[in-house]
Tab-separated table of C-alpha atoms and ligand atoms in Angstrom:
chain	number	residue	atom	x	y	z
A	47	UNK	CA	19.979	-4.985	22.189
A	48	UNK	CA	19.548	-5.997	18.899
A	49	UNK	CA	15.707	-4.465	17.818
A	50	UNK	CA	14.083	-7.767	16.714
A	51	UNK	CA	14.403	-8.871	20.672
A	52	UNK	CA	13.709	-5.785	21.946
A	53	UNK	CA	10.256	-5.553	20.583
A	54	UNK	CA	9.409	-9.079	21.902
A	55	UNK	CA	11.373	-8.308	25.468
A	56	UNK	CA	9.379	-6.628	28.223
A	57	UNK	CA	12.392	-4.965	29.485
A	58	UNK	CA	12.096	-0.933	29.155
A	59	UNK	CA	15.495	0.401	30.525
A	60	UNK	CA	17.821	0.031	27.556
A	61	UNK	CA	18.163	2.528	24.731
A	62	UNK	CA	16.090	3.657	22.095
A	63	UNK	CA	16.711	1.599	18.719
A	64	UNK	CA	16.570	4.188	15.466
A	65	UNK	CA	15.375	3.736	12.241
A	66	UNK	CA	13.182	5.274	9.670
A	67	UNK	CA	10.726	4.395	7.392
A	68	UNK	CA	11.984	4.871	3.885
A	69	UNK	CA	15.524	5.457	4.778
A	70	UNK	CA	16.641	3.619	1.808
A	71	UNK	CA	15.537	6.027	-0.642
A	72	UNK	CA	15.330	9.550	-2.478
A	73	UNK	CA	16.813	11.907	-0.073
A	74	UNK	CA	20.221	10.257	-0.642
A	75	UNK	CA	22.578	11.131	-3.704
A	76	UNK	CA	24.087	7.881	-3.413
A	77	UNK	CA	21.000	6.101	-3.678
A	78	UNK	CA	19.998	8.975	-6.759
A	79	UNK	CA	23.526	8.159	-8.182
A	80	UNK	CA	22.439	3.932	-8.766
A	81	UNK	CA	18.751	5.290	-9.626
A	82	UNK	CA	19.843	7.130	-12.251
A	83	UNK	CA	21.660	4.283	-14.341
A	84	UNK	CA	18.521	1.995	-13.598
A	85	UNK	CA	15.469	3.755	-14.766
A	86	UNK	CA	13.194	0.673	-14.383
A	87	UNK	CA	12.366	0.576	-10.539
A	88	UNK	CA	11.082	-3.189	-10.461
A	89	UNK	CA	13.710	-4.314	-12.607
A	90	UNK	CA	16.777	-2.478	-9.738
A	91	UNK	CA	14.107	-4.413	-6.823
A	92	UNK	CA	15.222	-7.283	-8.714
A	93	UNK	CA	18.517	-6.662	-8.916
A	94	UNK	CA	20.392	-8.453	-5.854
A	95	UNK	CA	23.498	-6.670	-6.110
A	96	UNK	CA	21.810	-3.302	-6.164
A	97	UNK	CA	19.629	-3.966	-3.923
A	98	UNK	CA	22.070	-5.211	-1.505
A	99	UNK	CA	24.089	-1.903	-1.586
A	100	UNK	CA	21.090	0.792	-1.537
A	101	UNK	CA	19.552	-1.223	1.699
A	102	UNK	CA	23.157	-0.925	3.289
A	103	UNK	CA	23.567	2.884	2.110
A	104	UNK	CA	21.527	4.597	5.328
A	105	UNK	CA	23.480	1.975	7.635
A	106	UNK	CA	26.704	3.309	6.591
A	107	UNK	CA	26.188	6.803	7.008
A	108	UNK	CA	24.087	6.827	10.113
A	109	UNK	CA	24.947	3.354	11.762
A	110	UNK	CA	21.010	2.829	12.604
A	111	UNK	CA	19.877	0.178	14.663
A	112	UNK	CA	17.768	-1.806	11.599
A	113	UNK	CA	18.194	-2.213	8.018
A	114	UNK	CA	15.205	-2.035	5.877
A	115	UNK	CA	15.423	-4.343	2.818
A	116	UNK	CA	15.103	-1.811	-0.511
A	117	UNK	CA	12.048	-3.740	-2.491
A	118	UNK	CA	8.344	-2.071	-2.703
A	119	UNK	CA	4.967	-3.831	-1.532
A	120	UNK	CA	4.098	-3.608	-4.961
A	121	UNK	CA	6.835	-6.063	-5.821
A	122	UNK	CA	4.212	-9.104	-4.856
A	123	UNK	CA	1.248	-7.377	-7.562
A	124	UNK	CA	3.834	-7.484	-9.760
A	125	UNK	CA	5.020	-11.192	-9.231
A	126	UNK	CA	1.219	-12.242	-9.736
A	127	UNK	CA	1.146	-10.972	-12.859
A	128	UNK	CA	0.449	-7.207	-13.066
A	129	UNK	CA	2.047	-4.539	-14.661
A	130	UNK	CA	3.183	-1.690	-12.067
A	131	UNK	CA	4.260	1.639	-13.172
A	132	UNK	CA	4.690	4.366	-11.136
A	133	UNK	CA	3.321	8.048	-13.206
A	134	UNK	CA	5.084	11.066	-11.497
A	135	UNK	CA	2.026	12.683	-9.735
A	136	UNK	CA	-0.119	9.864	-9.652
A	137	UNK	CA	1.529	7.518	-7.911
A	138	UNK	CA	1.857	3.796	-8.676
A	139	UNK	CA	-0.486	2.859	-11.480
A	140	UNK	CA	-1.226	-0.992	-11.960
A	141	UNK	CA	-3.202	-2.744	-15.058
A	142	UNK	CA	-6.275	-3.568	-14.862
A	143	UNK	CA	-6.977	-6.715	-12.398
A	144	UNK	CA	-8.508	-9.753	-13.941
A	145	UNK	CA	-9.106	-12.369	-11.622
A	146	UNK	CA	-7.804	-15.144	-13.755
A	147	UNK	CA	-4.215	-13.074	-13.480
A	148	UNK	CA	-4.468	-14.252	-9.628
A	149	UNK	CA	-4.150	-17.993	-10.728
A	150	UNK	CA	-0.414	-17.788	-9.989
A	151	UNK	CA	0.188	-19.906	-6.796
A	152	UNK	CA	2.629	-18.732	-3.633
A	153	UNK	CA	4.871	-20.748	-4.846
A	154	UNK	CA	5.185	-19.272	-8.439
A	155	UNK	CA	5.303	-15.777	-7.076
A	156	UNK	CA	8.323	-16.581	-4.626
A	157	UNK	CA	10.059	-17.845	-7.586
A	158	UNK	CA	9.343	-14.319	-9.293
A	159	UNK	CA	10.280	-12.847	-6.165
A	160	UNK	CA	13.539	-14.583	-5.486
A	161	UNK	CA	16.448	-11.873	-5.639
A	162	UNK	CA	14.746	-10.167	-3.346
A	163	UNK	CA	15.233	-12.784	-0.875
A	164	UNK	CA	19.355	-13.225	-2.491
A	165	UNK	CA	19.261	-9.599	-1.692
A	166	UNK	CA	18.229	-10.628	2.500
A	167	UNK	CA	20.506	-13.206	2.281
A	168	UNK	CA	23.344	-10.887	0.764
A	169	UNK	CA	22.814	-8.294	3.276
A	170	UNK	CA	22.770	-10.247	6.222
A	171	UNK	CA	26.018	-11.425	5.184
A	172	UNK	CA	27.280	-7.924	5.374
A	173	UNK	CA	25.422	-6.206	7.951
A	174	UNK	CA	26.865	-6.402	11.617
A	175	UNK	CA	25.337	-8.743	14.208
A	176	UNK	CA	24.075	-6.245	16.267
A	177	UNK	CA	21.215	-4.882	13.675
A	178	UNK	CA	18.151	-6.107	12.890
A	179	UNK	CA	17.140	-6.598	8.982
A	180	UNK	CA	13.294	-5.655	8.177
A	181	UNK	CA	11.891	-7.711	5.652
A	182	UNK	CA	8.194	-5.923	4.813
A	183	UNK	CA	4.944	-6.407	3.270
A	184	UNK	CA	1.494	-4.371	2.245
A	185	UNK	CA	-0.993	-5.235	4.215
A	186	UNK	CA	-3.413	-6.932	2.398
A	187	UNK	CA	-6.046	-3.903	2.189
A	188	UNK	CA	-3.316	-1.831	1.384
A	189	UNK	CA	-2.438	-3.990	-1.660
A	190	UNK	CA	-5.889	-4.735	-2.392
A	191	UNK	CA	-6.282	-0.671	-2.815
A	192	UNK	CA	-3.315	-0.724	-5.675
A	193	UNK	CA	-4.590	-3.610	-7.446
A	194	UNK	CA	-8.047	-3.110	-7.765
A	195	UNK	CA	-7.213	0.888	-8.059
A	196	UNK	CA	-9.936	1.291	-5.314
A	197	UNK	CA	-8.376	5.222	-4.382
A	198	UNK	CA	-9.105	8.635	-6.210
A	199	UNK	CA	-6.293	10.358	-7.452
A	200	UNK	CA	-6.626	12.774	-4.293
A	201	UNK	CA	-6.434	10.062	-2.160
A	202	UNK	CA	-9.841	9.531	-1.296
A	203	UNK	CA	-11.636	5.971	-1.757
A	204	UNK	CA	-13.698	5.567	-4.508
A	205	UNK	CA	-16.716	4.844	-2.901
A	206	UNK	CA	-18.868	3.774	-5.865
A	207	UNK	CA	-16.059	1.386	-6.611
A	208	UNK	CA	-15.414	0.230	-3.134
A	209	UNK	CA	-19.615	-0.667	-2.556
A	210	UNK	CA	-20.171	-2.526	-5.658
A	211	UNK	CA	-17.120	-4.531	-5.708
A	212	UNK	CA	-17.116	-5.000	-1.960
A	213	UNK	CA	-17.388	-8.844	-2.453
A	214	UNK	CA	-14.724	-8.788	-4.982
A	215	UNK	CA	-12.677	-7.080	-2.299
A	216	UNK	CA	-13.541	-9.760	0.788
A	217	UNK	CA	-12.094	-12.600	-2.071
A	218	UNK	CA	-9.342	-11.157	-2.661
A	219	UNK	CA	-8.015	-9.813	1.034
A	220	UNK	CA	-8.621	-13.287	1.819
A	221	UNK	CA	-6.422	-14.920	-1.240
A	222	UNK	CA	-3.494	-12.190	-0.393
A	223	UNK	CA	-3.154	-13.380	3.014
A	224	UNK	CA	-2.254	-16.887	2.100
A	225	UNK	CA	0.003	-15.096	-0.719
A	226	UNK	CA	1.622	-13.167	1.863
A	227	UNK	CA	2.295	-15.762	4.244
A	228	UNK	CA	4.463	-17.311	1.559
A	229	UNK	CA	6.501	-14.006	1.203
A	230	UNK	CA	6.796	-13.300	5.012
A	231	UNK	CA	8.314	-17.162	5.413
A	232	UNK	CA	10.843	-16.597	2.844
A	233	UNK	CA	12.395	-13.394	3.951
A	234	UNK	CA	12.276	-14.416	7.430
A	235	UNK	CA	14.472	-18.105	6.134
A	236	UNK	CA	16.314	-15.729	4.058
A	237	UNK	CA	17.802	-13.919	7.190
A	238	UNK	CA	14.892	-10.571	8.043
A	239	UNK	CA	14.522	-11.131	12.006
A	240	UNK	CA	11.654	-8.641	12.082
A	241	UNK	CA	8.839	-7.986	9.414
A	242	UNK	CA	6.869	-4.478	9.254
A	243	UNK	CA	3.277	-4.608	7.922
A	244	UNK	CA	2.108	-1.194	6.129
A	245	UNK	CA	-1.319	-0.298	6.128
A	246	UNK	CA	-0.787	2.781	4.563
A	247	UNK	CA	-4.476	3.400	3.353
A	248	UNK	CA	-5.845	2.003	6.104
A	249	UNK	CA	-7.255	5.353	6.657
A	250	UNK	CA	-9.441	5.448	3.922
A	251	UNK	CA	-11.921	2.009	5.018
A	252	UNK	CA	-15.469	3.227	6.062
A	253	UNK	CA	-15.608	3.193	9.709
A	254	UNK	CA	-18.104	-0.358	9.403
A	255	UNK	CA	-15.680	-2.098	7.849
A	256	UNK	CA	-12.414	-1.542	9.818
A	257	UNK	CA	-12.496	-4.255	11.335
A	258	UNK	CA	-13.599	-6.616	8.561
A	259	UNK	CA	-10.787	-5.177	6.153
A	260	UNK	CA	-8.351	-4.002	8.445
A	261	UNK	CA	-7.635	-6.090	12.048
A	262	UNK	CA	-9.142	-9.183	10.830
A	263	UNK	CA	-6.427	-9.463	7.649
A	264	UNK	CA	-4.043	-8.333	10.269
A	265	UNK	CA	-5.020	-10.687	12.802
A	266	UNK	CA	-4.340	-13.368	10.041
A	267	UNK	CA	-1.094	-12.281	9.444
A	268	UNK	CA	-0.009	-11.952	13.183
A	269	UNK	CA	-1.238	-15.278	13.579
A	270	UNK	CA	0.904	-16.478	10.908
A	271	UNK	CA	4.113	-14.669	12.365
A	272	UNK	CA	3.368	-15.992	15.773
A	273	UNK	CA	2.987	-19.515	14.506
A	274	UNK	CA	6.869	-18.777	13.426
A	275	UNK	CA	8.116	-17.197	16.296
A	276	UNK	CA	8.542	-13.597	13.769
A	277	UNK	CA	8.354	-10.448	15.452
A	278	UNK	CA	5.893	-8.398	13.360
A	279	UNK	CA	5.591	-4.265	13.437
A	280	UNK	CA	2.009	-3.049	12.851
A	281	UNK	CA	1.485	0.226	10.441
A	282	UNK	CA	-2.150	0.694	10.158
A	283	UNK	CA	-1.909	4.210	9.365
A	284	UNK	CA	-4.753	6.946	9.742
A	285	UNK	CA	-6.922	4.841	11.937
A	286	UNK	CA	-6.761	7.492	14.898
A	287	UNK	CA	-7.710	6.660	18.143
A	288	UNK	CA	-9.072	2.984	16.475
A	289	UNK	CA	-5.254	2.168	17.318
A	290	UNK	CA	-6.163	0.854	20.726
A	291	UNK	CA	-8.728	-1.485	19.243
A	292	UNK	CA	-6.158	-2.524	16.756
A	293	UNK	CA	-3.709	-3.852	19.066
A	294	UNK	CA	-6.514	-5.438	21.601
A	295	UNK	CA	-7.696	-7.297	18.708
A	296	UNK	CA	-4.246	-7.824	16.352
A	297	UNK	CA	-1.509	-8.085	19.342
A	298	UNK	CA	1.509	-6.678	17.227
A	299	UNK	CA	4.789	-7.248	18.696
A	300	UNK	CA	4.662	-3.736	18.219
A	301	UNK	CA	3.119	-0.779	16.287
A	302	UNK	CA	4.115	2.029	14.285
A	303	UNK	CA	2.012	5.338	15.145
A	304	UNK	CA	1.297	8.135	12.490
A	305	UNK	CA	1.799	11.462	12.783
A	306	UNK	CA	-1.531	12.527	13.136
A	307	UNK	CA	-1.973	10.641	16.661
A	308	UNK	CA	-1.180	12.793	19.635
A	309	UNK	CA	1.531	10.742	21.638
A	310	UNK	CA	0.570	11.812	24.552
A	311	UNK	CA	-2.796	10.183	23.984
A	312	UNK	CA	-0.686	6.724	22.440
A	313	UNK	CA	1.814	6.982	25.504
A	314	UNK	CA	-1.358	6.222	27.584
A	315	UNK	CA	-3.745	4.353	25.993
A	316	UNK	CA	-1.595	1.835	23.826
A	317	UNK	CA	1.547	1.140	26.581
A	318	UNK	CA	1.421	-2.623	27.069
A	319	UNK	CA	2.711	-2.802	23.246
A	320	UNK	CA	6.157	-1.545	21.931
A	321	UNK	CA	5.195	1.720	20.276
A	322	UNK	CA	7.263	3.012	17.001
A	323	UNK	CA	7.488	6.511	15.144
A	324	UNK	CA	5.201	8.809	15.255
A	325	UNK	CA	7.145	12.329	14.157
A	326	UNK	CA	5.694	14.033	11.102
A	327	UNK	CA	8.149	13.950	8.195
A	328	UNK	CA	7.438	17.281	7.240
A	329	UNK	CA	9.213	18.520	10.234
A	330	UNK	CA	12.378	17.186	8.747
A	331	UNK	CA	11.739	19.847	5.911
A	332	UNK	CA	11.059	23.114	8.455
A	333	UNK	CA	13.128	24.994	11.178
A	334	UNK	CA	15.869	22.861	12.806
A	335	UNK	CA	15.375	24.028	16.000
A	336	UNK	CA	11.252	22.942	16.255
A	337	UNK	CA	12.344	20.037	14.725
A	338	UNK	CA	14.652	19.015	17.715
A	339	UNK	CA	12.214	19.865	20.288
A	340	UNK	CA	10.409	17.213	18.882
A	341	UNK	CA	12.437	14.919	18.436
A	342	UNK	CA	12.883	15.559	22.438
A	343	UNK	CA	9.188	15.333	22.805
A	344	UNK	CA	8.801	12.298	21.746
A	345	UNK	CA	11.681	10.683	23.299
A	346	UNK	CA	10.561	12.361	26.206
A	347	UNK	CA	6.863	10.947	25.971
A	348	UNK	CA	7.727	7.825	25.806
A	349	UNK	CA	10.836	7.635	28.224
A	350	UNK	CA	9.703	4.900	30.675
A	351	UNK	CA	8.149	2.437	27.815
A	352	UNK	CA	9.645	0.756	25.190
A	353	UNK	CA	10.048	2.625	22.158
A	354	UNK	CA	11.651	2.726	19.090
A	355	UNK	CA	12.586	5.922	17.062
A	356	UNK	CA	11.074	6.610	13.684
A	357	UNK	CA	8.713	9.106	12.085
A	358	UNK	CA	5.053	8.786	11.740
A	359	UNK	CA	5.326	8.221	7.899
A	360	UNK	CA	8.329	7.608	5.080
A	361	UNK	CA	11.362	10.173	4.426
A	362	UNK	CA	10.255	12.681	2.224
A	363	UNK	CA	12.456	13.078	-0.901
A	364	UNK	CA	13.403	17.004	0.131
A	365	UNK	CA	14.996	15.695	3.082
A	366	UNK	CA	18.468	16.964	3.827
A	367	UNK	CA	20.568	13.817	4.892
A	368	UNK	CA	21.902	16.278	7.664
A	369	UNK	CA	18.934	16.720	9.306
A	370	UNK	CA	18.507	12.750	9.303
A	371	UNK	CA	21.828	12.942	11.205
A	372	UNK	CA	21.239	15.812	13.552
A	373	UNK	CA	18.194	13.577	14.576
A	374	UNK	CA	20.367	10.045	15.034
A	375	UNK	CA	22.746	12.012	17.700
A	376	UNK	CA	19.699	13.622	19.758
A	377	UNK	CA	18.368	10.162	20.015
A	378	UNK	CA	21.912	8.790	20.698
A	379	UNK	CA	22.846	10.995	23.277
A	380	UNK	CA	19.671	11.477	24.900
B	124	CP3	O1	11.889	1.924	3.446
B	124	CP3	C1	12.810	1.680	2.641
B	124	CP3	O2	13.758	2.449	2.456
B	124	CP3	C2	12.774	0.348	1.931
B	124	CP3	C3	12.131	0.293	0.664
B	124	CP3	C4	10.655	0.663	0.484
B	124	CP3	C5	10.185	1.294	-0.689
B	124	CP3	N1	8.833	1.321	-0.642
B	124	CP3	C6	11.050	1.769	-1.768
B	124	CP3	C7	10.512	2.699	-2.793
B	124	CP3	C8	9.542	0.393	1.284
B	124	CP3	C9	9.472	-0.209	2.679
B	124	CP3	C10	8.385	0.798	0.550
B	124	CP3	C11	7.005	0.618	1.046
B	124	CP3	C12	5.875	1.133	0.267
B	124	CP3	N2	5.759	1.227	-1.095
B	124	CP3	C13	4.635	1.542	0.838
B	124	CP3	C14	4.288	1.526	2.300
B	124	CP3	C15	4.868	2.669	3.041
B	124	CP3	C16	4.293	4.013	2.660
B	124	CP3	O3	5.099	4.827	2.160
B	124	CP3	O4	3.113	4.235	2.851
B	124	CP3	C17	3.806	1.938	-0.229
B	124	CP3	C18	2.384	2.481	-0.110
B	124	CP3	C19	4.523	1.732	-1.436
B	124	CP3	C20	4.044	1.954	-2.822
B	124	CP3	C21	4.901	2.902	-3.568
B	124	CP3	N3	6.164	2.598	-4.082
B	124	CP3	C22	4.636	4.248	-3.910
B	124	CP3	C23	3.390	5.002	-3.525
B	124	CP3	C24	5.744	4.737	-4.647
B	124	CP3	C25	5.895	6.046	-5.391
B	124	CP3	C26	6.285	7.202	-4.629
B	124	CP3	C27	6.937	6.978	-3.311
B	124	CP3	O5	8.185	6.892	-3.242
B	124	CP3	O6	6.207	6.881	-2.330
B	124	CP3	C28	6.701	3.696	-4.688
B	124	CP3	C29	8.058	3.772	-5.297
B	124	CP3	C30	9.200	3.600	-4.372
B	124	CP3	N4	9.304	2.624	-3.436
B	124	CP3	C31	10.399	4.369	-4.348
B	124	CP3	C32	11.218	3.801	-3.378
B	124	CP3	C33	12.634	4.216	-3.010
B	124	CP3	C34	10.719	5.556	-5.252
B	124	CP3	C35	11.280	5.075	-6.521
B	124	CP3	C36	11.890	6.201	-7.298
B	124	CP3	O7	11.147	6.842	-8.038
B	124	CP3	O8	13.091	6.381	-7.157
């Protein structure tokens, strides 16, 4: 069953989709083969063609169950008007955020942002009936933490920051959502049956304001996506056991756990919901035969609900693309 409608069907007893987060990406000489002739990452985002072929590259080698367009979150900061870099070590580094940069209306941005949807377009075109295409967007806390450079180069809010422009912060979430509704309705027309939602520093929001910054953007969002009859994936990463609260209040279609949640403790407390992921990337890295015992575990965890296959956080770059494949045929012939 093709994902999209098996995270919005309530039947269990068909197999495990597979997919993973980042598959599109550093790990693969094919992909470091095009990334080498384009040394401006926006600029290949924005290159249809490219695009097109790198999003295809993990489909051909591994025939997963979903496609994940190759773009960045930080594609809609960019397409309002600020400059993204990405500094090895430091991550993605963004100008400074004026507010009268934010003038640039949905509309303007999509414009900005239109090979990216050529690219969904192009791809559906080419990928098989039978898989899903992820279109994808930051959450908006998540993207208000790269544009308003809210996090400490060891990953760690800035608290100073995050208290005195906390009303800075509540305008802007707010002005992202409408922003992102725009985005989300254009890859959708353009031909992405599911969207994923990445909360990647969800993590870092003090406790008080989870639910102000995290699950009430959400909610917005899933609202949105309901409204249209998209299936949305949840990714509020590094909010432990708050998980359960977030799908009470949110209602994903379904929800990607991290690797830090115990999925024993997810198998029971968050089953109504389709449940994603979950294995620690780093296991991809260490002894093959640990690794496949968990892969086992949590395809064993998770037997009688609906879940799909994926890791509890992107590919890292020092994965070998055997191991990715030594982990596709335990899940296919489980
Ligand atoms: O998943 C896929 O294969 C599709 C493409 C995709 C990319 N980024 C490509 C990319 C997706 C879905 C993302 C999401 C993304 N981008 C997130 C959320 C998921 C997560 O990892 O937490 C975040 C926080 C970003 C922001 C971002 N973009 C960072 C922190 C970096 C630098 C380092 C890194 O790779 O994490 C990027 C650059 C980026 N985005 C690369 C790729 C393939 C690496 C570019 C390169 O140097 O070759």
């Amino acid at each position: 069953m093709i994902l999209s409608r098996y995270i919005t069907n309530q039947k269990t007893s068909v197999k495990k989709p597979i997919w993973f987060m980042r598959q599109a990406g550093r790990y693969l000489p094919e992909f470091m083969e095009i990334r080498k002739q384009n040394q401006d990452f926006i600029k290949l985002c924005l290159n249809a063609k490219l695009a097109t072929e790198i999003t295809l590259q993990p489909i051909k080698r591994y025939n997963l169950d979903a496609a994940i367009i190759f773009s960045d979150i930080l594609m809609v900061p960019h397409a309002l008007g600020q400059k993204v870099t990405f500094v090895k070590d430091h991550g993605p580094q963004l100008t400074y955020f004026e507010t009268g940069k934010f003038s640039r209306s949905p509309n303007e941005m999509c414009k900005i942002l239109e090979p990216v949807y050529s690219a969904i377009n192009l791809t559906r075109n080419q990928l098989n009936k039978d898989k899903s295409l992820i279109g994808f967007i930051g959450a908006p806390w998540t993207l208000g933490v790269y544009m308003m450079n809210l996090k400490e180069d060891k990953n760690t809010l800035n608290n100073e920051k995050f208290y005195t422009e906390l009303n800075f912060i509540r305008f802007n979430l707010e002005r992202l959502v409408n922003i992102l509704f725009a985005h989300i309705e254009k890859q959708y027309q353009a031909g992405a049956d599911v969207i994923q939602m990445f909360d990647s520093w969800a993590g870092l929001i003090p406790e008080k304001h989870v639910k102000e910054l995290c699950f009430e953007p959400s909610k917005k969002i899933r609202d949105f996506c309901k409204l249209k009859n998209i299936p949305l994936i949840c990714f509020p990463k590094g909010i432990g056991k708050k998980y359960k609260d977030f799908i009470e209040y949110v209602k994903p279609d379904c929800v990607n756990i991290d690797y830090e949640l115990d999925p024993v403790w997810a198998s029971e407390n968050l089953k109504d919901t389709c449940i994603q992921g979950g294995l620690d990337p780093k296991k991809l890295l260490g002894d093959e035969k640990l690794l496949l015992t968990e892969v086992k575990n949590y395809l064993d965890i998770f037997k009688n609900q609906r879940y799909i296959f994926n890791l509890g956080h992107g590919i890292l770059p020092e994965t070998k693309p055997e191991t990715v494949e030594k982990i596709v045929k335990i899940v296919r012939d489980y």
